Short mmCIF file of C-alpha atoms in Angstrom, two decimals:
data_model
loop_
_atom_site.label_atom_id
_atom_site.label_comp_id
_atom_site.label_asym_id
_atom_site.label_seq_id
_atom_site.Cartn_x
_atom_site.Cartn_y
_atom_site.Cartn_z
CA MET A 86 -29.98 31.12 36.94
CA THR A 87 -27.63 32.43 34.31
CA GLU A 88 -27.18 30.46 31.08
CA THR A 89 -23.98 30.78 29.18
CA ILE A 90 -24.43 30.85 25.42
CA LYS A 91 -21.51 29.50 23.48
CA ASP A 92 -20.58 31.13 20.21
CA PRO A 93 -20.61 28.41 17.56
CA ALA A 94 -18.02 30.30 15.55
CA ALA A 95 -15.58 30.37 18.44
CA PRO A 96 -12.88 27.70 18.56
CA ALA A 97 -13.33 24.88 21.03
CA LEU A 98 -10.85 25.72 23.77
CA GLY A 99 -9.32 22.86 25.64
CA LYS A 100 -10.82 20.32 23.25
CA LYS A 101 -8.37 17.52 22.56
CA LYS A 102 -7.45 16.90 19.01
CA LYS A 103 -8.63 13.53 17.83
CA LYS A 104 -5.71 11.23 17.18
CA HIS A 105 -5.49 9.43 13.92
CA LYS A 106 -6.13 5.76 14.41
CA LYS A 107 -3.33 3.67 12.99
CA SER A 108 -4.39 0.42 11.45
CA ASN A 109 -3.24 -2.83 12.96
CA PRO A 110 -0.16 -4.42 11.33
CA LEU A 111 -2.05 -7.68 10.75
CA ILE A 112 -4.87 -5.80 9.01
CA ARG A 113 -2.31 -3.99 6.86
CA LYS A 114 -0.73 -7.31 5.89
CA LEU A 115 -4.17 -8.68 5.03
CA ARG A 116 -4.85 -5.67 2.81
CA ILE A 117 -1.47 -6.01 1.12
CA LYS A 118 -2.18 -9.69 0.38
CA PHE A 119 -5.62 -8.78 -1.00
CA ILE A 120 -4.14 -6.09 -3.25
CA ALA A 121 -1.34 -8.41 -4.38
CA MET A 122 -3.83 -11.14 -5.30
CA MET A 123 -6.05 -8.68 -7.18
CA MET A 124 -3.13 -7.20 -9.11
CA GLY A 125 -1.76 -10.66 -9.83
CA VAL A 126 -5.05 -11.68 -11.44
CA VAL A 127 -5.19 -8.42 -13.43
CA VAL A 128 -1.61 -8.76 -14.69
CA LEU A 129 -2.15 -12.40 -15.62
CA PHE A 130 -5.34 -11.50 -17.48
CA LEU A 131 -3.62 -8.69 -19.39
CA VAL A 132 -0.64 -10.88 -20.26
CA VAL A 133 -2.92 -13.58 -21.64
CA ILE A 134 -5.13 -11.18 -23.63
CA PHE A 135 -2.38 -9.06 -25.17
CA GLY A 136 -0.08 -12.06 -25.53
CA VAL A 137 -2.68 -13.89 -27.61
CA GLN A 138 -3.29 -10.74 -29.64
CA TYR A 139 0.41 -10.16 -30.26
CA PHE A 140 1.26 -13.72 -31.24
CA SER A 141 -1.82 -14.09 -33.43
CA SER A 142 -0.91 -10.86 -35.27
CA ARG A 143 2.65 -12.08 -35.60
CA GLN A 144 1.51 -15.44 -36.93
CA SER A 145 -0.82 -13.78 -39.42
CA MET A 146 1.92 -11.47 -40.71
CA GLU A 147 4.39 -14.31 -40.98
CA SER A 148 1.82 -16.33 -42.91
CA ASP A 149 1.34 -13.41 -45.32
CA SER A 150 5.06 -13.04 -45.98
CA GLN A 151 5.49 -16.81 -46.29
CA ALA A 152 2.64 -16.95 -48.81
CA ALA A 153 4.17 -14.07 -50.76
CA LEU A 154 7.51 -15.86 -50.85
CA THR A 155 5.90 -19.15 -51.90
CA ASN A 156 4.05 -17.51 -54.79
CA ALA A 157 7.17 -15.58 -55.76
CA LEU A 158 9.12 -18.83 -56.03
CA ASN A 159 6.32 -20.42 -58.03
CA SER A 160 6.45 -17.56 -60.52
CA ALA A 161 10.25 -17.74 -60.60
CA ALA A 162 9.95 -21.06 -62.47
CA PHE A 163 8.68 -19.07 -65.48
CA PRO A 164 11.29 -16.41 -66.18
CA TRP A 165 9.54 -15.15 -69.29
CA SER A 166 6.35 -14.25 -67.46
CA LEU A 167 7.58 -10.98 -65.97
CA PRO A 168 10.24 -8.48 -67.08
CA GLY A 169 13.41 -8.24 -65.05
CA ILE A 170 14.84 -5.20 -63.37
CA VAL A 171 18.25 -5.40 -65.03
CA ASP A 172 18.34 -3.13 -68.11
CA ASP A 173 14.49 -3.33 -68.33
CA THR A 174 14.76 -6.52 -70.38
CA VAL A 175 13.36 -9.97 -69.95
CA VAL A 176 15.80 -12.20 -68.12
CA ILE A 177 16.29 -15.41 -70.06
CA ILE A 178 18.30 -18.11 -68.34
CA PRO A 179 19.89 -20.64 -70.68
CA GLY A 180 18.78 -24.21 -70.20
CA LEU A 181 15.27 -23.41 -68.85
CA PRO A 182 12.36 -25.33 -70.47
CA GLU A 183 10.22 -23.74 -73.14
CA MET A 184 6.82 -22.27 -72.25
CA GLU A 185 4.82 -24.99 -73.87
CA ASP A 186 6.49 -27.56 -71.59
CA TYR A 187 4.50 -25.98 -68.73
CA GLY A 188 1.22 -25.99 -70.66
CA PHE A 189 1.07 -22.18 -71.26
CA GLU A 190 0.21 -20.33 -74.43
CA ASP A 191 2.30 -17.50 -75.84
CA PRO A 192 1.96 -14.45 -73.62
CA GLU A 193 0.96 -12.35 -76.64
CA ALA A 194 -2.06 -14.63 -77.12
CA GLN A 195 -3.17 -13.89 -73.59
CA GLU A 196 -3.82 -10.18 -74.08
CA GLY A 197 -7.19 -9.07 -72.74
CA LYS A 198 -7.41 -11.92 -70.26
CA GLY A 199 -6.37 -9.83 -67.32
CA ARG A 200 -3.32 -9.85 -65.13
CA GLY A 201 -3.60 -13.51 -64.29
CA GLY A 202 -4.68 -14.79 -67.67
CA ASN A 203 -1.40 -16.54 -68.39
CA ARG A 204 -1.26 -18.32 -65.00
CA ARG A 205 -2.38 -21.79 -64.11
CA ASP A 206 -4.65 -20.77 -61.21
CA ASP A 207 -6.23 -17.33 -61.69
CA ARG A 208 -7.80 -17.25 -58.23
CA ARG A 209 -4.55 -18.14 -56.44
CA MET A 210 -2.47 -15.76 -58.52
CA ALA A 211 -4.99 -12.96 -57.92
CA ASP A 212 -4.54 -13.51 -54.22
CA PHE A 213 -0.77 -13.46 -54.78
CA ALA A 214 -1.12 -10.14 -56.61
CA ASN A 215 -2.91 -8.68 -53.57
CA ARG A 216 -0.12 -9.88 -51.31
CA GLN A 217 2.47 -8.39 -53.62
CA ASP A 218 0.75 -5.03 -53.21
CA ARG A 219 1.33 -5.27 -49.46
CA ILE A 220 4.69 -7.04 -49.26
CA ALA A 221 7.70 -5.96 -51.33
CA THR A 222 9.69 -8.88 -52.73
CA LEU A 223 12.96 -9.52 -54.49
CA ILE A 224 13.46 -12.57 -56.75
CA ALA A 225 16.89 -13.62 -57.95
CA TYR A 226 18.57 -16.66 -59.51
CA TYR A 227 21.76 -18.20 -58.27
CA MET A 228 23.36 -20.04 -61.18
CA ALA A 229 25.44 -23.17 -60.98
CA ASP A 230 28.49 -21.15 -62.03
CA GLY A 231 27.98 -18.70 -59.14
CA THR A 232 26.52 -15.83 -61.18
CA ILE A 233 23.42 -14.04 -59.91
CA SER A 234 20.57 -12.72 -62.03
CA ILE A 235 17.78 -10.48 -60.75
CA ARG A 236 14.27 -11.42 -61.76
CA GLN A 237 12.24 -8.86 -59.83
CA ASN A 238 12.95 -6.19 -57.21
CA ASN A 239 10.25 -4.26 -55.38
CA ILE A 240 12.30 -3.57 -52.23
CA PHE A 241 13.23 0.11 -52.35
CA PHE A 242 16.27 -0.02 -50.04
CA ILE A 243 18.01 -2.70 -52.16
CA SER A 244 19.21 -0.77 -55.19
CA THR A 245 22.59 -2.17 -56.22
CA GLU A 246 23.76 -5.49 -57.56
CA GLU A 247 26.27 -5.68 -54.72
CA ASP A 248 23.43 -5.60 -52.18
CA VAL A 249 21.59 -8.32 -54.08
CA SER A 250 24.73 -10.44 -54.32
CA GLU A 251 25.34 -10.10 -50.57
CA LEU A 252 21.77 -11.11 -49.74
CA VAL A 253 21.68 -14.07 -52.15
CA ASN A 254 25.00 -15.40 -50.89
CA ALA A 255 23.79 -15.05 -47.28
CA ALA A 256 20.61 -16.99 -48.08
CA ILE A 257 22.49 -19.66 -50.01
CA ALA A 258 24.86 -20.10 -47.06
CA GLU A 259 21.93 -20.88 -44.77
CA LYS A 260 21.08 -24.56 -44.43
CA ALA A 261 17.34 -24.03 -44.03
CA ASP A 262 15.17 -23.46 -47.09
CA SER A 263 13.49 -20.49 -45.39
CA GLY A 264 14.28 -18.13 -42.57
CA LYS A 265 15.08 -14.54 -41.63
CA LEU A 266 18.00 -12.25 -42.24
CA SER A 267 17.44 -10.14 -39.13
CA SER A 268 20.24 -7.70 -39.91
CA HIS A 269 18.44 -6.68 -43.13
CA ASN A 270 14.81 -7.06 -41.94
CA LEU A 271 14.19 -9.63 -44.67
CA ARG A 272 12.62 -13.07 -44.80
CA TYR A 273 13.97 -15.43 -47.47
CA MET A 274 12.90 -18.64 -49.16
CA LYS A 275 14.90 -20.63 -51.72
CA LYS A 276 14.12 -23.45 -54.13
CA THR A 277 16.33 -25.49 -56.44
CA LEU A 278 14.95 -25.51 -59.98
CA PHE A 279 17.19 -27.42 -62.43
CA ASN A 280 20.71 -27.48 -63.79
CA GLY A 281 21.88 -26.34 -60.35
CA THR A 282 19.92 -23.07 -60.54
CA VAL A 283 18.48 -21.87 -57.23
CA ALA A 284 15.64 -19.37 -57.10
CA VAL A 285 15.81 -17.14 -54.04
CA ALA A 286 12.96 -14.87 -52.96
CA PHE A 287 13.18 -12.15 -50.32
CA ALA A 288 10.29 -10.36 -48.58
CA ASP A 289 10.60 -7.05 -46.80
CA ILE A 290 9.37 -7.47 -43.21
CA SER A 291 10.17 -3.93 -42.04
CA ASN A 292 6.48 -3.08 -42.01
CA GLU A 293 5.73 -6.32 -40.13
CA ILE A 294 8.31 -5.51 -37.46
CA SER A 295 7.04 -1.94 -37.19
CA MET A 296 3.44 -3.07 -36.79
CA LEU A 297 4.37 -5.67 -34.18
CA GLN A 298 6.40 -3.08 -32.25
CA SER A 299 3.48 -0.66 -32.43
CA THR A 300 1.13 -3.38 -31.20
CA LEU A 301 3.50 -4.20 -28.35
CA ASN A 302 3.88 -0.55 -27.31
CA ARG A 303 0.14 0.03 -27.45
CA SER A 304 -0.46 -3.09 -25.35
CA ILE A 305 2.09 -1.95 -22.76
CA TRP A 306 0.52 1.51 -22.39
CA ILE A 307 -2.99 0.09 -22.18
CA SER A 308 -1.79 -2.45 -19.59
CA LEU A 309 -0.14 0.25 -17.49
CA ALA A 310 -3.32 2.33 -17.56
CA VAL A 311 -5.46 -0.66 -16.58
CA ILE A 312 -3.02 -1.62 -13.81
CA ALA A 313 -3.05 1.94 -12.41
CA VAL A 314 -6.86 2.04 -12.35
CA MET A 315 -7.15 -1.44 -10.86
CA LEU A 316 -4.51 -0.60 -8.24
CA LEU A 317 -6.63 2.31 -7.02
CA LEU A 318 -9.75 0.16 -7.05
CA SER A 319 -7.89 -2.59 -5.19
CA PHE A 320 -6.97 -0.15 -2.41
CA TRP A 321 -10.62 0.84 -2.10
CA PHE A 322 -11.89 -2.75 -2.24
CA SER A 323 -9.28 -3.88 0.28
CA HIS A 324 -10.62 -1.39 2.83
CA LEU A 325 -14.17 -2.53 2.20
CA ALA A 326 -13.24 -6.22 2.39
CA THR A 327 -11.21 -5.92 5.60
CA ARG A 328 -13.57 -3.55 7.41
CA PRO A 329 -15.55 -6.38 9.09
CA VAL A 330 -12.29 -8.09 10.04
CA GLU A 331 -10.98 -4.84 11.51
CA ARG A 332 -14.17 -4.37 13.54
CA ALA A 333 -13.94 -7.94 14.84
CA TRP A 334 -10.27 -7.39 15.68
CA ASP A 335 -11.05 -4.21 17.61
CA ASP A 336 -13.84 -5.95 19.50
CA GLN A 337 -11.55 -8.84 20.38
CA LYS A 338 -8.79 -6.50 21.48
CA ARG A 339 -11.22 -4.51 23.61
CA PHE A 340 -12.58 -7.68 25.19
CA VAL A 341 -9.11 -9.00 26.04
CA ALA A 342 -8.11 -5.66 27.53
CA ASP A 343 -11.29 -5.37 29.58
CA ALA A 344 -11.11 -8.98 30.75
CA SER A 345 -7.45 -8.57 31.71
CA HIS A 346 -8.24 -5.47 33.74
CA GLU A 347 -11.12 -7.24 35.45
CA LEU A 348 -8.92 -10.22 36.27
CA LYS A 349 -6.25 -8.07 37.87
CA THR A 350 -8.47 -7.08 40.82
CA PRO A 351 -9.42 -10.57 42.06
CA LEU A 352 -5.90 -11.78 41.30
CA THR A 353 -4.45 -9.05 43.50
CA VAL A 354 -6.78 -10.09 46.31
CA ILE A 355 -5.81 -13.76 45.88
CA MET A 356 -2.11 -12.96 45.94
CA SER A 357 -2.44 -10.74 49.01
CA ASN A 358 -4.39 -13.34 50.97
CA THR A 359 -2.02 -16.08 49.80
CA ASP A 360 0.94 -14.14 51.16
CA ILE A 361 -0.83 -13.61 54.48
CA VAL A 362 -1.78 -17.29 54.86
CA THR A 363 1.70 -18.43 53.81
CA ARG A 364 3.38 -16.22 56.38
CA SER A 365 0.93 -17.39 59.03
CA LEU A 366 1.54 -21.05 58.27
CA GLY A 367 5.27 -20.47 58.24
CA THR A 368 5.13 -18.81 61.62
CA LEU A 369 2.97 -21.64 62.93
CA ALA A 370 5.42 -24.25 61.65
CA GLU A 371 8.31 -22.54 63.38
CA ASP A 372 6.46 -22.13 66.66
CA THR A 373 7.97 -24.75 68.93
CA SER A 374 5.84 -23.71 71.90
CA LEU A 375 2.95 -25.78 70.52
CA GLY A 376 4.84 -28.92 71.27
CA ILE A 377 4.00 -30.57 67.96
CA GLU A 378 6.33 -33.41 67.07
CA PRO A 379 7.95 -32.98 63.64
CA GLU A 380 6.90 -36.49 62.59
CA SER A 381 3.36 -36.16 63.88
CA ALA A 382 0.30 -36.11 61.58
CA ALA A 383 -0.47 -32.49 62.49
CA ALA A 384 3.05 -31.37 61.59
CA LYS A 385 2.95 -33.19 58.23
CA LYS A 386 -0.45 -31.71 57.46
CA LEU A 387 0.85 -28.26 58.28
CA GLN A 388 3.81 -28.72 55.93
CA ARG A 389 1.57 -29.95 53.13
CA ASN A 390 -0.71 -26.93 53.49
CA LEU A 391 2.29 -24.64 53.49
CA HIS A 392 3.52 -26.30 50.27
CA ARG A 393 0.08 -25.90 48.68
CA MET A 394 0.04 -22.19 49.48
CA GLU A 395 3.47 -21.82 47.94
CA ASN A 396 2.11 -23.41 44.76
CA VAL A 397 -0.86 -21.04 44.80
CA ARG A 398 1.44 -18.05 45.10
CA GLU A 399 3.71 -19.32 42.32
CA GLU A 400 0.81 -19.92 39.93
CA SER A 401 -0.68 -16.55 40.85
CA ASN A 402 2.58 -14.89 39.85
CA ARG A 403 2.49 -16.74 36.53
CA MET A 404 -1.09 -15.62 35.98
CA LYS A 405 -0.10 -12.05 36.78
CA GLU A 406 2.68 -12.27 34.19
CA LEU A 407 0.27 -13.67 31.60
CA ILE A 408 -2.29 -10.93 32.25
CA GLY A 409 0.42 -8.32 31.83
CA GLU A 410 1.46 -9.78 28.48
CA LEU A 411 -2.17 -10.00 27.36
CA LEU A 412 -2.61 -6.33 28.18
CA ASP A 413 0.45 -5.45 26.13
CA VAL A 414 -0.86 -7.45 23.20
CA ALA A 415 -4.42 -6.16 23.56
CA ARG A 416 -3.38 -2.52 23.50
CA GLY A 417 -2.05 -2.99 20.00
CA ASP A 418 -1.02 0.65 19.76
CA VAL A 419 1.78 0.54 22.32
CA GLY A 420 4.57 2.81 21.19
CA GLN A 421 2.74 3.76 18.00
CA HIS A 422 2.42 7.41 18.91
CA PRO A 423 5.69 8.97 17.71
CA GLU A 424 4.82 12.28 19.34
CA SER A 425 5.58 10.64 22.70
CA PHE A 426 9.05 9.51 21.62
CA GLN A 427 12.18 11.32 22.68
CA GLU A 428 15.90 10.97 22.11
CA VAL A 429 17.38 8.34 24.41
CA SER A 430 20.66 6.48 24.69
CA PHE A 431 20.15 2.94 23.49
CA SER A 432 23.66 2.09 24.68
CA GLU A 433 22.66 3.02 28.22
CA ILE A 434 19.46 0.98 28.00
CA VAL A 435 21.28 -2.17 26.83
CA GLU A 436 24.01 -1.78 29.47
CA ASP A 437 21.42 -1.40 32.25
CA SER A 438 19.64 -4.52 31.01
CA LEU A 439 22.91 -6.47 31.03
CA LEU A 440 23.58 -5.44 34.64
CA THR A 441 20.06 -6.43 35.68
CA TRP A 442 20.16 -9.85 34.01
CA GLU A 443 23.73 -10.70 34.91
CA SER A 444 22.79 -12.04 38.34
CA VAL A 445 19.88 -14.01 36.88
CA TYR A 446 22.21 -15.69 34.39
CA PHE A 447 24.73 -16.38 37.14
CA GLU A 448 22.13 -18.16 39.28
CA ALA A 449 21.14 -20.24 36.23
CA GLY A 450 24.78 -21.29 35.73
CA LYS A 451 25.16 -19.38 32.46
CA THR A 452 27.45 -16.58 31.32
CA LEU A 453 26.19 -13.27 29.92
CA THR A 454 28.69 -11.07 28.08
CA GLY A 455 28.13 -7.91 26.08
CA THR A 456 29.91 -5.59 23.68
CA VAL A 457 28.15 -2.22 23.52
CA ASP A 458 29.38 0.78 21.54
CA PRO A 459 28.98 3.98 23.60
CA ASP A 460 26.66 6.95 22.97
CA LEU A 461 24.34 5.33 20.43
CA MET A 462 21.28 7.59 20.44
CA ILE A 463 17.81 6.82 19.11
CA THR A 464 14.40 8.47 19.09
CA GLY A 465 11.98 6.21 20.93
CA ASP A 466 10.38 5.14 24.17
CA ARG A 467 12.84 4.18 26.90
CA THR A 468 10.42 1.81 28.65
CA LEU A 469 9.55 -0.06 25.48
CA LEU A 470 13.17 -0.36 24.37
CA ARG A 471 14.08 -1.68 27.82
CA ARG A 472 11.22 -4.19 27.47
CA LEU A 473 12.50 -5.23 24.04
CA THR A 474 15.98 -5.91 25.39
CA GLY A 475 14.56 -7.78 28.39
CA ILE A 476 12.44 -10.05 26.18
CA LEU A 477 15.45 -11.05 24.08
CA LEU A 478 17.61 -11.69 27.13
CA ASP A 479 14.84 -13.71 28.81
CA ASN A 480 14.33 -15.75 25.64
CA ALA A 481 18.07 -16.44 25.35
CA LEU A 482 18.18 -17.54 28.99
CA LYS A 483 15.25 -19.94 28.66
CA TYR A 484 16.24 -21.60 25.41
CA SER A 485 20.02 -21.94 25.83
CA SER A 486 21.84 -25.05 26.91
CA GLU A 487 23.27 -25.51 30.39
CA LYS A 488 26.50 -23.69 31.27
CA SER A 489 26.38 -21.91 27.94
CA LYS A 490 27.46 -18.40 26.95
CA ILE A 491 25.16 -15.67 25.67
CA LEU A 492 26.72 -12.83 23.71
CA VAL A 493 24.99 -9.45 23.32
CA THR A 494 26.34 -6.97 20.76
CA LEU A 495 25.22 -3.41 20.02
CA ARG A 496 26.88 -1.32 17.32
CA ARG A 497 26.08 1.07 14.52
CA GLU A 498 26.37 -0.61 11.12
CA LYS A 499 25.64 0.21 7.52
CA ILE A 500 22.78 -2.06 6.45
CA HIS A 501 21.23 -1.81 2.96
CA GLY A 502 23.09 1.43 2.38
CA LYS A 503 21.81 3.07 5.57
CA LYS A 504 23.44 3.38 8.99
CA GLN A 505 21.36 1.67 11.67
CA LEU A 506 21.68 0.45 15.24
CA HIS A 507 22.16 -3.32 15.25
CA LEU A 508 21.42 -5.30 18.42
CA SER A 509 22.16 -9.04 18.36
CA VAL A 510 21.63 -11.65 21.08
CA GLU A 511 23.33 -14.97 20.35
CA ASN A 512 22.89 -18.06 22.51
CA GLU A 513 24.12 -21.65 22.46
CA GLY A 514 21.48 -24.32 22.12
CA THR A 515 19.42 -26.34 19.66
CA PRO A 516 19.27 -24.49 16.31
CA LEU A 517 15.79 -23.59 15.10
CA THR A 518 14.47 -24.94 11.81
CA GLN A 519 13.31 -22.65 9.01
CA GLU A 520 9.71 -23.68 9.68
CA GLU A 521 10.05 -22.67 13.33
CA ILE A 522 11.72 -19.37 12.43
CA SER A 523 8.90 -18.49 10.04
CA HIS A 524 6.35 -18.70 12.90
CA LEU A 525 8.57 -17.60 15.75
CA PHE A 526 7.00 -14.15 16.10
CA ASP A 527 3.39 -15.37 15.87
CA ARG A 528 1.32 -14.96 19.00
CA PHE A 529 1.13 -17.96 21.34
CA TYR A 530 3.54 -19.93 19.13
CA ARG A 531 5.91 -22.36 20.83
CA ALA A 532 8.70 -23.74 18.67
CA ASP A 533 8.37 -27.41 19.69
CA SER A 534 6.85 -29.70 22.28
CA SER A 535 10.09 -29.91 24.26
CA ARG A 536 9.89 -26.21 24.96
CA GLU A 537 6.57 -26.64 26.73
CA GLU A 538 8.53 -27.56 29.82
CA ILE A 539 9.82 -23.97 29.95
CA ALA A 540 7.52 -21.35 31.45
CA GLY A 541 6.09 -18.96 28.88
CA TYR A 542 3.07 -18.23 26.74
CA GLY A 543 4.52 -17.46 23.31
CA LEU A 544 3.76 -13.74 23.59
CA GLY A 545 7.18 -12.24 24.34
CA LEU A 546 8.59 -12.29 20.81
CA SER A 547 5.28 -11.06 19.42
CA ILE A 548 5.51 -8.06 21.76
CA ALA A 549 9.15 -7.55 20.74
CA LEU A 550 8.08 -7.50 17.10
CA GLY A 551 5.48 -4.81 17.86
CA ILE A 552 8.03 -2.68 19.70
CA ALA A 553 10.57 -2.97 16.87
CA GLU A 554 7.97 -2.02 14.25
CA ALA A 555 6.80 0.90 16.40
CA HIS A 556 10.35 2.24 16.22
CA LYS A 557 10.48 1.68 12.44
CA GLY A 558 12.87 -1.21 12.91
CA GLN A 559 13.08 -4.89 12.09
CA ILE A 560 13.57 -8.03 14.14
CA TRP A 561 14.41 -11.50 12.92
CA ALA A 562 16.05 -14.74 14.01
CA GLU A 563 18.53 -17.04 12.37
CA ALA A 564 20.00 -20.40 13.27
CA THR A 565 23.75 -20.60 13.80
CA THR A 566 26.15 -23.52 14.00
CA HIS A 567 25.84 -23.90 17.77
CA GLY A 568 22.54 -22.15 18.53
CA ASN A 569 20.42 -19.19 17.51
CA CYS A 570 20.85 -15.45 17.10
CA PHE A 571 18.17 -12.73 17.30
CA HIS A 572 18.77 -9.47 15.46
CA VAL A 573 17.14 -6.05 15.85
CA THR A 574 17.85 -3.08 13.62
CA LEU A 575 16.60 0.40 14.51
CA ALA A 576 16.94 3.53 12.39
#
C-alpha cells in the first residue's frame, strides 16, 4: 500500500476559494439603526456638555464687562477723582456738585490710604480695580449742549476724538441703557447724571469674543475627535450586539429552506396521485357503458368526488407556489454574487414578459400595454430580472380594477444626476395609503383585509425588493390619482 505524502508548502490545487458571506439586508439595517442611536446619544451628550460650558463662559464674561461698566459709571459721577486723557488735565464739568456734597474729603488728604482710600466702598472699588486690569474701558460725558468730554480711555484702538464722538453718538442714539456695538466690538452703558449730562462707559469685548471663539473651536475639534472614536466603537459594538440575531436569522433561514425542500417531495407525490385519480374519475364519468343514470346517486357521488379532487389539485398547486416563494426568501443570497452576472438586454426581458402576460391579461378582461426603449443593456441575472418583471405584472393584474389598463414603461432616464434604467408599472385601482406603502415590501404583508380574497402570500414584492437590491437598484411604490405605480431603477 503506497501512501501519498502531501507537501504542506504546496498550494491546494482544486480547492475552492471560500466566498465572502454577505450580511443580510435586515441585519445591516439593524446595525445602521444601532449606530445611529449610539451616535445620536453621543452628539446630544456633547452638545449639552459643551453648550453649557460655552454659555456659562459667555455669561461669566458678560457679567465681568457689565460689572466693569457699572463701576465705571459710578466713578464717572466724581469727575475730580481721576485725571482725564485730554491734555493730561483733570476734566472739570461746570455745574457738577462739590466733593463734600458726596461725603468725600479732599483727595490730597487721602494720601497714603491706598488706591481706594478716597472711595466710599474700598472692597467694592478694589474689585473694580481688578476688573479694570482685565477689561479696557472708555468713559465720556455727553453734555446737554451736545459737546463730548473724555474722562478716561484705556482702549488702545480708540485714539482720536472723532472715534470717541462717533461711539458716544451711537450709544446715545440707542434706546436701551446698555447693549453692544457689534461693529466696534464694544459693550456700552449710559447713565443720566444731572443738568442733562449723560455719562457713557464703553468696555472692550474683543478679548471676550476671542476667548469665546477659541472655546467654540476647541469644543468643535474635541467633539469631532470623540465622534470619530465613538463611530468606530459603534461599528464594533453593532457587530457584537447583532451577532446573536444574525445567528438566529441564519438558523431560521436554514430551517425554512430545509423544510421547504422536505415538503417538495411529498407534495410532488400528492400532485402526481391527484392527477392520476382525477383523470380516472373523469374517464369513469364519461363512460356511458356503465349505464349509470346522470341523476342517480352513484353519478352524483362520482361528480362530487371529481370536484373534491379538483380542489385538492388546485390547493396543491397553491402550496407548490408558496414553497417556491419560501425557498426564494430562505436563500437570502439570491443574485448577491456579482461574479455570476453578465450583460443582458433588459429591453428584451421586459418585452418577453409583456408577450407572456398579454394573454393572461386578456383572459382577465384587462389591457396590458407597454412602451420599451430598445437596446437597454444591464449587468445582471436574466432569470432574476425576468422574475422581477413577472412579480410586478402579476401584482398589477391582481390589484387592478375590472376592465382596467396597465401601462408598462422602460426607458433610460437621468435620476439624481446619474443615468439609470427606469421601469414603471402603473395600474388602475384603489390608491394605496402612505401607511400601506411603508409596509408594502415587508414579508407576508397584505395591504388590507379586502385583498385577502386575492390569492397570494405577501412574499412577491419582498422578493422583488431583494432582486432590485442585488442589482444595486431601488424599488418603490406611489399612489396616483386613479391607482398605483411601481417604480424600479437599475444602474
